[in-house]
Short mmCIF file of C-alpha atoms in Angstrom, two decimals:
data_model
loop_
_atom_site.label_atom_id
_atom_site.label_comp_id
_atom_site.label_asym_id
_atom_site.label_seq_id
_atom_site.Cartn_x
_atom_site.Cartn_y
_atom_site.Cartn_z
CA MET A 1 3.10 60.32 24.53
CA SER A 2 5.66 62.27 25.45
CA PHE A 3 6.68 66.33 25.94
CA PRO A 4 10.47 67.23 25.91
CA ARG A 5 9.77 70.45 27.78
CA LEU A 6 6.82 71.24 30.05
CA LEU A 7 6.62 74.85 31.29
CA LEU A 8 3.62 76.61 33.17
CA ALA A 9 4.46 80.12 33.69
CA LEU A 10 2.49 80.75 37.22
CA LEU A 11 2.34 84.14 38.17
CA ALA A 12 3.67 84.20 41.97
CA ALA A 13 4.11 88.15 42.30
CA ALA A 14 3.23 89.94 45.14
CA ALA A 15 1.30 92.73 42.73
CA PHE A 16 -1.81 90.88 41.96
CA ALA A 17 -4.86 91.73 39.54
CA PRO A 18 -7.69 90.45 41.08
CA ALA A 19 -9.57 91.05 38.35
CA ALA A 20 -7.15 88.80 36.06
CA ARG A 21 -9.03 85.18 34.77
CA PRO A 22 -7.09 81.93 35.29
CA ARG A 23 -5.74 80.74 32.10
CA GLY A 24 -4.48 77.41 32.72
CA GLY A 25 -1.98 75.86 30.53
CA ARG A 26 -2.06 76.16 26.53
CA LEU A 27 0.52 74.81 24.34
CA ARG A 28 3.17 76.18 22.22
CA GLY A 29 5.74 73.77 20.14
CA GLY A 30 6.57 71.51 22.29
CA GLU A 31 6.03 73.35 25.56
CA VAL A 32 2.92 73.67 27.96
CA LEU A 33 2.33 76.98 29.10
CA GLY A 34 -0.50 78.95 31.25
CA GLN A 35 -1.13 81.79 33.36
CA PRO A 36 -2.87 80.92 36.82
CA PRO A 37 -3.53 83.89 39.10
CA SER A 38 -1.16 84.53 41.30
CA PRO A 39 -0.38 83.35 45.21
CA PRO A 40 -2.23 85.87 47.51
CA SER A 41 0.84 87.11 48.71
CA SER A 42 4.49 86.57 48.06
CA GLY A 43 5.87 83.26 49.06
CA GLY A 44 2.73 81.57 47.92
CA TRP A 45 2.12 77.93 45.93
CA VAL A 46 0.97 77.54 42.93
CA ALA A 47 -0.07 74.91 41.10
CA TRP A 48 -0.80 73.28 37.77
CA GLY A 49 -2.52 69.68 37.07
CA LEU A 50 -3.71 66.62 34.89
CA ASN A 51 -6.98 64.95 35.80
CA PRO A 52 -7.84 61.45 33.98
CA LYS A 53 -11.37 61.35 34.88
CA ALA A 54 -12.77 64.63 35.81
CA GLN A 55 -12.05 68.66 36.00
CA SER A 56 -11.90 68.96 39.88
CA MET A 57 -9.39 68.53 42.57
CA ASP A 58 -10.34 65.03 43.46
CA GLY A 59 -8.09 62.52 41.29
CA THR A 60 -5.62 65.60 39.92
CA GLN A 61 -2.29 65.02 39.51
CA ALA A 62 -0.35 68.51 40.27
CA LEU A 63 2.39 69.94 39.69
CA VAL A 64 3.31 72.22 42.88
CA ALA A 65 5.83 75.28 42.91
CA VAL A 66 6.82 75.58 46.54
CA PRO A 67 9.35 78.02 48.44
CA LYS A 68 12.35 75.94 49.06
CA SER A 69 12.45 74.99 52.85
CA ALA A 70 16.01 76.24 52.88
CA GLY A 71 14.61 80.02 52.21
CA GLY A 72 16.40 82.20 49.90
CA GLY A 73 13.15 82.86 47.61
CA GLY A 74 13.78 80.36 45.36
CA TYR A 75 11.12 77.71 44.47
CA GLU A 76 11.31 73.69 44.37
CA VAL A 77 8.54 71.66 42.34
CA GLN A 78 6.56 68.87 44.13
CA THR A 79 4.05 66.39 42.87
CA TYR A 80 1.05 65.06 44.16
CA SER A 81 -1.65 62.57 43.32
CA ILE A 82 -4.65 64.01 45.04
CA SER A 83 -7.49 61.83 46.32
CA GLY A 84 -10.44 63.46 47.82
CA TYR A 85 -9.74 67.09 48.96
CA LYS A 86 -6.84 67.27 51.36
CA LEU A 87 -3.28 66.81 50.25
CA ASP A 88 -1.24 63.72 51.63
CA SER A 89 2.51 63.65 51.49
CA PRO A 90 4.15 64.16 47.88
CA GLY A 91 4.63 61.10 45.58
CA SER A 92 4.91 59.94 42.03
CA LEU A 93 2.11 60.27 39.98
CA PRO A 94 0.40 56.88 39.09
CA ASN A 95 -0.74 58.42 35.51
CA TYR A 96 2.57 60.40 34.27
CA GLN A 97 6.31 59.97 34.68
CA THR A 98 8.00 63.00 35.36
CA SER A 99 11.66 63.98 34.98
CA ASP A 100 14.00 67.27 35.25
CA LEU A 101 11.53 69.00 37.36
CA ALA A 102 12.39 72.75 38.34
CA ALA A 103 11.16 76.12 38.90
CA GLU A 104 12.20 79.24 38.57
CA VAL A 105 11.71 83.13 39.91
CA GLY A 106 11.76 85.86 37.25
CA ALA A 107 12.51 89.44 37.39
CA ASP A 108 8.93 89.88 36.78
CA GLY A 109 7.99 87.87 39.96
CA ARG A 110 6.40 84.98 37.85
CA VAL A 111 7.18 81.65 38.87
CA GLN A 112 8.27 79.11 36.20
CA VAL A 113 8.35 75.19 36.28
CA PHE A 114 10.26 73.30 34.08
CA GLY A 115 9.85 69.61 33.50
CA THR A 116 9.36 66.50 31.22
CA LEU A 117 5.81 65.01 31.79
CA LYS A 118 5.49 61.68 29.61
CA LEU A 119 1.61 60.45 29.28
CA GLN A 120 0.40 57.13 28.94
CA ASN A 121 -0.17 55.34 25.79
CA GLY A 122 -4.09 55.65 25.11
CA THR A 123 -4.59 59.51 26.17
CA GLY A 124 -6.85 61.78 24.24
CA ALA A 125 -6.23 64.59 22.61
CA GLU A 126 -8.13 66.59 25.02
CA VAL A 127 -7.28 66.54 29.00
CA ASN A 128 -8.73 67.85 31.97
CA GLN A 129 -6.47 70.65 34.12
CA VAL A 130 -6.98 71.99 37.08
CA TRP A 131 -4.80 75.10 38.50
CA GLN A 132 -4.90 76.69 41.47
CA VAL A 133 -2.75 78.92 44.07
CA GLY A 134 -2.76 79.59 47.84
CA PRO A 135 -0.50 80.76 51.00
CA TYR A 136 2.24 78.60 52.10
CA SER A 137 4.01 79.17 55.49
CA GLY A 138 5.68 75.78 56.67
CA GLY A 139 3.21 74.17 54.45
CA ILE A 140 0.83 74.35 51.60
CA GLY A 141 -2.35 75.96 52.94
CA ALA A 142 -6.04 76.33 51.60
CA HIS A 143 -6.86 78.05 48.63
CA ASP A 144 -9.17 80.49 48.72
CA THR A 145 -13.11 79.40 48.72
CA LYS A 146 -15.04 82.35 48.47
CA PRO A 147 -18.07 82.07 46.36
CA GLY A 148 -17.18 83.77 42.65
CA SER A 149 -13.39 83.94 43.23
CA ASP A 150 -11.34 82.64 40.69
CA SER A 151 -9.86 79.90 42.78
CA ILE A 152 -13.90 78.16 42.37
CA ASN A 153 -13.66 77.68 38.92
CA ALA A 154 -10.13 77.19 38.08
CA LYS A 155 -10.45 74.29 35.92
CA GLY A 156 -10.73 73.59 31.95
CA THR A 157 -9.38 71.54 29.08
CA LEU A 158 -6.18 71.15 26.80
CA ASN A 159 -6.08 70.15 23.56
CA LEU A 160 -2.24 68.42 23.33
CA LEU A 161 -2.78 68.19 19.52
CA THR A 162 -4.01 71.93 18.70
CA GLY A 163 -2.68 73.80 22.09
CA ALA A 164 -6.74 74.83 22.48
CA THR A 165 -7.49 75.59 25.85
CA THR A 166 -11.47 75.94 27.52
CA ALA A 167 -12.17 77.28 30.71
CA ALA A 168 -14.59 75.43 32.90
CA SER A 169 -18.34 78.41 32.70
CA GLY A 170 -20.57 78.07 35.28
CA GLY A 171 -18.88 80.52 38.05
CA GLY A 172 -21.60 83.31 37.63
CA SER A 173 -24.41 80.65 37.17
CA ILE A 174 -23.32 79.18 40.61
CA LEU A 175 -23.00 82.38 42.39
CA ARG A 176 -26.29 83.28 41.08
CA LYS A 177 -27.98 79.91 42.63
CA LYS A 178 -26.16 80.88 46.36
CA ASN A 179 -27.63 84.38 45.94
CA THR A 180 -30.87 82.85 45.12
CA HIS A 181 -30.45 80.08 48.06
CA GLY A 182 -29.72 82.86 50.48
CA ILE A 183 -32.75 85.36 49.47
CA LEU A 184 -34.94 82.32 49.77
CA ASN A 185 -34.35 81.33 53.28
CA ALA A 186 -33.76 85.07 54.49
CA VAL A 187 -37.86 85.66 53.25
CA SER A 188 -38.65 82.38 54.56
CA TRP A 189 -37.08 81.53 57.73
CA GLY A 190 -36.02 84.75 58.49
CA LEU A 191 -38.97 87.16 57.85
CA LEU A 192 -42.31 85.17 57.23
CA LEU A 193 -41.62 82.49 59.72
CA PRO A 194 -41.17 85.57 62.44
CA MET A 195 -44.13 87.60 61.00
CA GLY A 196 -46.54 84.47 61.27
CA ALA A 197 -45.36 84.25 65.11
CA ILE A 198 -46.31 87.69 65.95
CA PHE A 199 -49.60 87.11 64.56
CA ALA A 200 -50.50 83.61 66.51
CA ARG A 201 -49.23 85.71 69.93
CA TYR A 202 -50.68 88.87 69.54
CA LEU A 203 -53.80 89.65 67.28
CA LYS A 204 -55.59 86.93 68.92
CA THR A 205 -55.83 89.20 71.94
CA PHE A 206 -58.33 91.25 70.22
CA LYS A 207 -61.55 89.97 69.75
CA SER A 208 -62.09 91.78 65.81
CA ALA A 209 -59.18 89.83 64.61
CA ASP A 210 -60.90 86.45 65.57
CA PRO A 211 -60.23 84.03 63.75
CA ALA A 212 -58.48 85.90 61.14
CA TRP A 213 -55.49 85.89 63.14
CA PHE A 214 -54.88 82.27 63.04
CA TYR A 215 -55.67 82.08 59.37
CA LEU A 216 -53.06 84.67 58.91
CA HIS A 217 -50.75 82.74 60.91
CA VAL A 218 -50.83 79.40 58.91
CA ALA A 219 -50.72 81.40 55.97
CA CYS A 220 -47.42 82.67 57.00
CA GLN A 221 -46.47 79.81 58.31
CA LEU A 222 -47.38 77.61 55.01
CA ILE A 223 -45.92 80.21 52.75
CA GLY A 224 -42.66 80.37 54.48
CA TYR A 225 -42.02 76.82 54.76
CA GLY A 226 -42.90 76.05 50.73
CA VAL A 227 -40.14 79.08 50.58
CA GLY A 228 -38.15 77.81 52.80
CA VAL A 229 -37.93 74.14 51.17
CA SER A 230 -36.83 75.85 48.00
CA GLY A 231 -33.80 77.35 49.68
CA TRP A 232 -32.58 74.25 51.52
CA ALA A 233 -33.29 72.23 48.29
CA THR A 234 -30.99 74.87 46.75
CA GLY A 235 -28.55 74.48 49.37
CA ILE A 236 -28.41 70.94 49.19
CA HIS A 237 -27.75 71.27 45.35
CA LEU A 238 -25.24 73.69 45.63
CA GLY A 239 -23.26 71.60 48.21
CA ASN A 240 -23.68 68.67 45.13
CA LEU A 241 -21.90 71.10 43.01
CA SER A 242 -19.24 72.63 45.56
CA LYS A 243 -17.07 68.89 46.16
CA GLY A 244 -14.89 69.47 49.09
CA ILE A 245 -16.23 72.67 50.07
CA THR A 246 -18.21 72.63 53.14
CA TYR A 247 -19.43 74.92 55.44
CA SER A 248 -20.19 72.56 58.04
CA LEU A 249 -21.98 74.55 60.54
CA HIS A 250 -24.02 76.18 58.27
CA ARG A 251 -25.02 73.00 56.77
CA ASN A 252 -25.70 71.43 60.07
CA ILE A 253 -28.26 74.28 61.30
CA GLY A 254 -30.06 74.38 57.54
CA ILE A 255 -30.85 70.69 57.97
CA THR A 256 -31.69 71.31 61.34
CA VAL A 257 -34.43 74.15 60.58
CA PHE A 258 -35.62 72.43 57.58
CA ALA A 259 -36.40 68.89 59.93
CA LEU A 260 -37.73 70.81 62.63
CA GLY A 261 -40.14 73.18 60.50
CA THR A 262 -41.36 69.55 58.77
CA LEU A 263 -42.04 68.23 61.90
CA GLN A 264 -44.59 71.25 63.14
CA ILE A 265 -46.22 70.74 59.76
CA PHE A 266 -47.24 67.23 60.46
CA ALA A 267 -47.84 68.54 64.15
CA LEU A 268 -50.78 70.53 62.64
CA PHE A 269 -52.40 67.61 61.92
CA LEU A 270 -52.28 66.26 65.23
CA ARG A 271 -53.59 69.34 67.30
CA PRO A 272 -55.53 68.57 69.95
CA LYS A 273 -59.19 70.22 70.32
CA LYS A 274 -58.99 72.76 72.60
CA ASP A 275 -60.54 71.22 75.48
CA HIS A 276 -58.46 68.16 75.37
CA LYS A 277 -56.13 67.55 77.98
CA TYR A 278 -52.95 67.28 75.75
CA ARG A 279 -53.75 70.87 74.49
CA LEU A 280 -51.35 72.25 76.82
CA TYR A 281 -48.29 70.13 76.34
CA TRP A 282 -49.41 70.49 72.38
CA ASN A 283 -49.10 74.30 73.20
CA ILE A 284 -45.68 74.47 74.79
CA TYR A 285 -44.26 71.47 72.14
CA HIS A 286 -46.03 73.96 69.51
CA HIS A 287 -44.04 77.65 70.92
CA SER A 288 -40.64 75.76 71.86
CA VAL A 289 -39.84 74.23 68.53
CA GLY A 290 -41.39 77.20 66.67
CA TYR A 291 -39.13 79.98 68.65
CA THR A 292 -36.20 77.64 68.29
CA ILE A 293 -37.16 77.56 64.09
CA ILE A 294 -36.75 81.06 64.48
CA ILE A 295 -34.02 82.12 66.11
CA LEU A 296 -31.43 78.86 64.14
CA GLY A 297 -33.08 80.52 60.89
CA ILE A 298 -31.90 83.96 61.82
CA VAL A 299 -28.55 83.06 63.11
CA ASN A 300 -28.00 80.98 60.05
CA ILE A 301 -28.72 84.04 57.74
CA PHE A 302 -26.29 85.60 59.03
CA LYS A 303 -23.79 82.73 58.80
CA GLY A 304 -24.84 82.38 54.85
CA MET A 305 -24.20 85.99 54.95
CA SER A 306 -20.61 85.72 56.13
CA ILE A 307 -19.78 82.94 53.63
CA LEU A 308 -21.11 84.85 50.77
CA ASP A 309 -19.07 87.91 52.07
CA VAL A 310 -22.16 90.06 51.08
CA GLU A 311 -22.25 94.01 51.02
CA GLN A 312 -22.55 95.67 54.35
CA LYS A 313 -25.75 97.33 53.00
CA TRP A 314 -27.53 93.60 52.53
CA LYS A 315 -26.91 92.99 56.16
CA THR A 316 -28.01 96.20 57.39
CA GLY A 317 -31.13 96.04 55.50
CA TYR A 318 -31.15 92.76 57.17
CA ILE A 319 -30.80 93.83 60.83
CA ILE A 320 -33.49 96.92 59.60
CA ALA A 321 -35.98 94.36 58.59
CA ILE A 322 -35.48 91.94 62.15
CA ALA A 323 -35.40 95.52 64.32
CA ILE A 324 -38.46 96.40 62.87
CA LEU A 325 -40.27 93.15 63.67
CA GLY A 326 -38.54 92.91 67.28
CA ALA A 327 -40.22 96.53 68.12
CA ILE A 328 -43.58 95.63 66.86
CA ALA A 329 -43.13 92.38 68.82
CA VAL A 330 -42.38 94.48 72.15
CA ILE A 331 -44.81 96.89 71.48
CA LEU A 332 -47.74 94.44 70.97
CA GLU A 333 -46.30 92.40 74.04
CA VAL A 334 -46.94 95.73 76.34
CA VAL A 335 -50.29 96.49 74.61
CA THR A 336 -51.70 92.73 74.68
CA TRP A 337 -50.72 92.13 78.56
CA GLY A 338 -52.30 95.42 79.38
CA ILE A 339 -55.72 94.41 77.74
CA VAL A 340 -55.31 90.69 79.25
CA LEU A 341 -54.51 92.07 82.49
CA LYS A 342 -57.51 94.57 82.26
CA ARG A 343 -59.79 91.80 81.06
CA ARG A 344 -58.84 89.89 84.23
CA LYS A 345 -59.50 92.58 86.55
CA GLU A 346 -63.37 93.23 84.72
CA ASP A 347 -63.73 89.29 85.05
CA SER A 348 -62.88 89.05 88.63
CA LYS A 349 -65.85 91.57 89.11
CA THR A 350 -68.16 88.73 87.96
CA SER A 351 -68.89 85.11 88.18
CA ASN A 352 -68.30 84.17 84.75
CA GLY A 353 -64.63 83.64 85.12
CA THR A 354 -62.30 84.46 82.54
CA SER A 355 -63.84 85.08 79.21
CA ASN A 356 -62.80 83.89 75.59
CA GLY A 357 -61.10 87.17 74.83
CA GLY A 358 -59.18 87.08 78.29
CA ARG A 359 -56.85 84.73 76.43
CA LEU A 360 -53.06 84.91 77.66
CA PRO A 361 -50.94 86.02 74.47
CA LEU A 362 -48.66 82.44 74.50
CA SER A 363 -52.51 80.24 74.23
CA LEU A 364 -53.42 78.74 71.13
#
């Protein structure tokens, strides 16, 4: 199966409508036409390709129009057989024979890629197509990977007989999952766990709050952990849906927080009694790991907000929530230490020693 003339109408103008959705290639007579979005800037690269196996970058055999190395504003066409999610050197396409490749920049700024593409015998009527754009500065730069951008879902199918095309769906669904992932983790690791720590550290100093503080602490931590597990699982699922797009630091911190949180849950079953000789060491472990989880959780929430590129109002809202919890903690720190020191002073006048109500805020 051979098409005598392959034409990709690729936008390469500096004037770019961000709301435009890529449409990929379509057939007209003996030609394949397409209109992906333009490069992020004038002089960027534009690409279109077929993938014999799936609608993904991995396995795509692509025609890539790049600015000529000699300059002058012209474009040349390179062919890439993509394995994984990084480009190697240009070379021939294993599944498709190409010839007469050329690229022109029209007066309207569009880059037109021409060539002959010969398909293998047995190629079905419907093929997977992938298109993409990105910056070019001495080499092909990475395309936009921000959630919700057109680049994330630049794929679909092309019917070689009818010319009909379909665009991949699910971009909005993935963005909703990412938002859900962020909300679950912000509520759990970023709010409920800090609240649980405040209950444990400060309320137990007040005699009237014993043992209610303990149940409040456990409830916040268990609910927070449960919600956090849901958020973590959603993140793992999103990673599986976004092959080739990896936020290593965000992922590694998330895995660490989940692992430490799970360790804290199991440690509850190993908590020694108050008079046990190892109780002090258990307290040190419990507090150290707990505060580490809270700090890493908050850091990772801001990291996630940066990845999602959320509106400033959401960042501001979370900062205000954390600031309120921090202010409450500072006030209670002063109040509880005042109560403890007062009780110590009173107890020093008696022979009964420190009473149960005079425990330090860090004791548990």
